[in-house]
C-alpha positions as semicolon CSV with decimal commas, in nm:
position;residue;x (nm);y (nm);z (nm)
1;M;0,000;0,000;0,000
2;E;0,282;0,239;0,091
3;F;0,471;0,150;-0,230
4;T;0,161;0,234;-0,437
5;S;0,129;0,569;-0,262
6;V;0,495;0,651;-0,334
7;Q;0,446;0,562;-0,702
8;K;0,142;0,790;-0,726
9;L;0,336;1,072;-0,560
10;Q;0,628;1,031;-0,803
11;K;0,394;1,034;-1,101
12;T;0,222;1,347;-0,968
13;K;0,555;1,528;-0,924
14;K;0,669;1,432;-1,276
15;Y;0,341;1,557;-1,419
16;Q;0,373;1,884;-1,227
17;W;0,721;1,949;-1,366
18;K;0,593;1,868;-1,714
19;T;0,331;2,139;-1,664
20;A;0,603;2,387;-1,564
21;L;0,816;2,292;-1,866
22;F;0,517;2,319;-2,098
23;A;0,433;2,663;-1,959
24;F;0,792;2,775;-2,014
25;L;0,803;2,652;-2,374
26;L;0,473;2,821;-2,453
27;S;0,597;3,142;-2,289
28;V;0,892;3,171;-2,528
29;A;0,699;3,080;-2,846
30;P;0,664;3,404;-3,046
31;L;0,342;3,495;-3,224
32;G;0,514;3,814;-3,337
33;G;0,844;3,989;-3,280
34;K;0,731;4,147;-2,951
35;L;0,431;3,929;-2,875
36;L;0,452;3,623;-2,649
37;P;0,093;3,551;-2,539
38;F;0,084;3,175;-2,494
39;G;0,241;3,142;-2,148
40;V;-0,013;3,375;-1,988
41;S;-0,297;3,208;-2,179
42;F;-0,183;2,868;-2,056
43;L;-0,160;2,999;-1,699
44;C;-0,517;3,130;-1,724
45;A;-0,638;2,793;-1,857
46;V;-0,475;2,541;-1,622
47;P;-0,678;2,403;-1,330
48;K;-0,602;2,500;-0,970
49;K;-0,388;2,197;-0,882
50;E;-0,145;2,267;-1,169
51;R;-0,143;2,646;-1,153
52;K;0,160;2,690;-0,926
53;N;0,385;2,491;-1,158
54;A;0,247;2,667;-1,465
55;F;0,318;2,997;-1,287
56;L;0,681;2,902;-1,227
57;G;0,726;2,797;-1,591
58;A;0,560;3,111;-1,726
59;L;0,763;3,328;-1,488
60;A;1,086;3,175;-1,618
61;G;0,969;3,246;-1,972
62;T;0,936;3,619;-1,899
63;L;1,316;3,646;-1,917
64;F;1,283;3,615;-2,296
65;D;1,021;3,889;-2,328
66;S;1,104;4,223;-2,487
67;S;0,974;4,394;-2,172
68;V;1,067;4,175;-1,875
69;P;0,912;4,396;-1,600
70;L;0,575;4,411;-1,781
71;A;0,582;4,039;-1,855
72;V;0,659;3,956;-1,490
73;F;0,376;4,184;-1,377
74;C;0,126;4,018;-1,616
75;V;0,217;3,665;-1,504
76;C;0,205;3,757;-1,134
77;F;-0,119;3,952;-1,183
78;V;-0,290;3,652;-1,342
79;F;-0,161;3,408;-1,082
80;F;-0,255;3,609;-0,775
81;V;-0,596;3,714;-0,908
82;L;-0,680;3,349;-0,982
83;R;-0,547;3,250;-0,640
84;A;-0,773;3,507;-0,473
85;K;-1,069;3,387;-0,681
86;D;-0,997;3,027;-0,577
87;K;-1,034;3,123;-0,211
88;A;-1,371;3,283;-0,285
89;G;-1,489;2,980;-0,484
90;A;-1,434;2,799;-0,812
91;V;-1,293;3,010;-1,096
92;S;-1,535;3,023;-1,387
93;A;-1,438;3,012;-1,755
94;K;-1,577;3,364;-1,793
95;T;-1,341;3,493;-1,525
96;K;-1,043;3,338;-1,700
97;I;-1,138;3,494;-2,033
98;L;-1,190;3,838;-1,875
99;L;-0,854;3,808;-1,702
100;A;-0,690;3,721;-2,033
101;F;-0,859;4,023;-2,193
102;S;-0,723;4,252;-1,922
103;V;-0,368;4,133;-1,989
104;A;-0,429;4,161;-2,364
105;F;-0,529;4,528;-2,341
106;L;-0,232;4,599;-2,114
107;R;0,011;4,445;-2,364
108;A;-0,164;4,614;-2,656
109;S;-0,134;4,951;-2,479
110;Y;0,236;4,889;-2,427
111;L;0,282;4,817;-2,799
112;A;0,088;5,131;-2,887
113;V;0,308;5,342;-2,656
114;L;0,618;5,207;-2,832
115;G;0,481;5,361;-3,151
116;V;0,275;5,256;-3,451
117;T;0,485;5,319;-3,760
118;S;0,387;5,035;-3,991
119;A;0,116;4,783;-4,076
120;K;0,312;4,524;-3,876
121;D;0,273;4,732;-3,561
122;V;-0,102;4,753;-3,615
123;F;-0,116;4,376;-3,669
124;L;0,072;4,314;-3,343
125;I;-0,168;4,534;-3,146
126;I;-0,474;4,359;-3,292
127;A;-0,312;4,018;-3,243
128;S;-0,236;4,107;-2,882
129;V;-0,599;4,194;-2,807
130;L;-0,728;3,874;-2,969
131;S;-0,460;3,614;-2,894
132;F;-0,462;3,615;-2,513
133;P;-0,836;3,537;-2,469
134;L;-0,852;3,316;-2,779
135;F;-0,573;3,083;-2,670
136;T;-0,698;3,084;-2,311
137;C;-1,025;2,948;-2,446
138;L;-0,847;2,695;-2,668
139;F;-0,609;2,571;-2,397
140;S;-0,900;2,535;-2,155
141;G;-1,039;2,262;-2,377
142;Y;-0,737;2,045;-2,297
143;F;-0,820;2,049;-1,927
144;D;-1,196;2,010;-1,969
145;K;-1,317;1,719;-1,755
146;R;-1,596;1,660;-2,006
147;K;-1,364;1,570;-2,294
148;A;-1,578;1,270;-2,384
149;I;-1,885;1,484;-2,455
150;R;-1,688;1,779;-2,593
151;P;-1,440;1,607;-2,827
152;K;-1,421;1,895;-3,077
153;R;-1,314;2,141;-2,810
154;Y;-1,045;1,899;-2,692
155;D;-0,927;1,843;-3,051
156;A;-0,906;2,219;-3,105
157;S;-0,687;2,247;-2,795
158;L;-0,449;1,983;-2,930
159;V;-0,414;2,169;-3,261
160;A;-0,355;2,496;-3,074
161;L;-0,082;2,340;-2,861
162;A;0,083;2,184;-3,167
163;F;0,071;2,522;-3,345
164;C;0,234;2,701;-3,050
165;L;0,511;2,443;-3,012
166;T;0,581;2,463;-3,386
167;L;0,617;2,841;-3,350
168;L;0,914;2,779;-3,119
169;F;1,122;2,685;-3,423
170;S;0,972;2,931;-3,670
171;G;1,272;3,162;-3,657
172;V;1,532;2,889;-3,708
173;K;1,645;2,798;-4,059
174;L;1,885;2,534;-4,185
175;F;2,012;2,568;-4,543
176;G;1,732;2,816;-4,605
177;I;1,461;2,575;-4,487
178;S;1,257;2,638;-4,173
179;V;1,332;2,393;-3,891
180;A;0,965;2,431;-3,791
181;L;0,884;2,181;-4,067
182;I;1,014;1,903;-3,840
183;P;0,770;1,951;-3,549
184;A;0,493;2,044;-3,793
185;S;0,538;1,714;-3,979
186;F;0,560;1,521;-3,653
187;F;0,239;1,668;-3,512
188;T;0,059;1,616;-3,843
189;L;0,156;1,249;-3,862
190;C;0,060;1,193;-3,496
191;A;-0,275;1,365;-3,550
192;A;-0,350;1,159;-3,862
193;R;-0,252;0,835;-3,692
194;T;-0,454;0,889;-3,375
195;K;-0,760;1,075;-3,503
196;G;-0,777;1,016;-3,876
197;F;-0,662;1,184;-4,196
198;A;-0,916;1,468;-4,179
199;F;-0,790;1,581;-3,840
200;G;-0,432;1,529;-3,955
201;G;-0,497;1,752;-4,256
202;V;-0,635;2,032;-4,039
203;C;-0,341;1,999;-3,801
204;G;-0,100;2,005;-4,096
205;I;-0,250;2,327;-4,236
206;I;-0,243;2,506;-3,899
207;C;0,107;2,386;-3,806
208;G;0,228;2,470;-4,156
209;L;0,157;2,841;-4,105
210;P;0,470;2,908;-3,894
211;C;0,687;2,727;-4,149
212;G;0,676;3,017;-4,391
């Protein structure tokens, strides 16, 4: 009985560190030159029992942000607001989306203050407003306890996670070819094998976007 308890504890600790690592990787995946929304979105989406580890991973990822103080503030703001909400009761999906929106407008305001001199700057501001709540909603599907009756939402979360992890390699090229093709191909093949060719095709199209 004691041996079984130790095994469960070891598995739990491994899973918690995987959550922290995942949060870190998502935090450094760039949607744009100055836009790193996925770590905060993931932190908003994770359930209470995994939030501390996601916080640590996202906090480590802020070191790669173009504005470290602002990034640290956003991650801490999300974590402590959710922690306060947990004490008052269960955190609703609406609360998580609103929290993501508040961070989105803060980051968009920061980008606007830096100056809007090109169409790319406008795109980054719009992407900032939309990406934080959108990916919070998508990532939430991965942790939904009702996956069996909401399979499409869960599938969408898998594609979103694959897209974000592919973005990690979007800026790396080898002999003029994007290294992002490797994870994109891997995720596409895994998706096709586990959920069919239709799902694999959708995953391939989405993951192919960061490949250039």
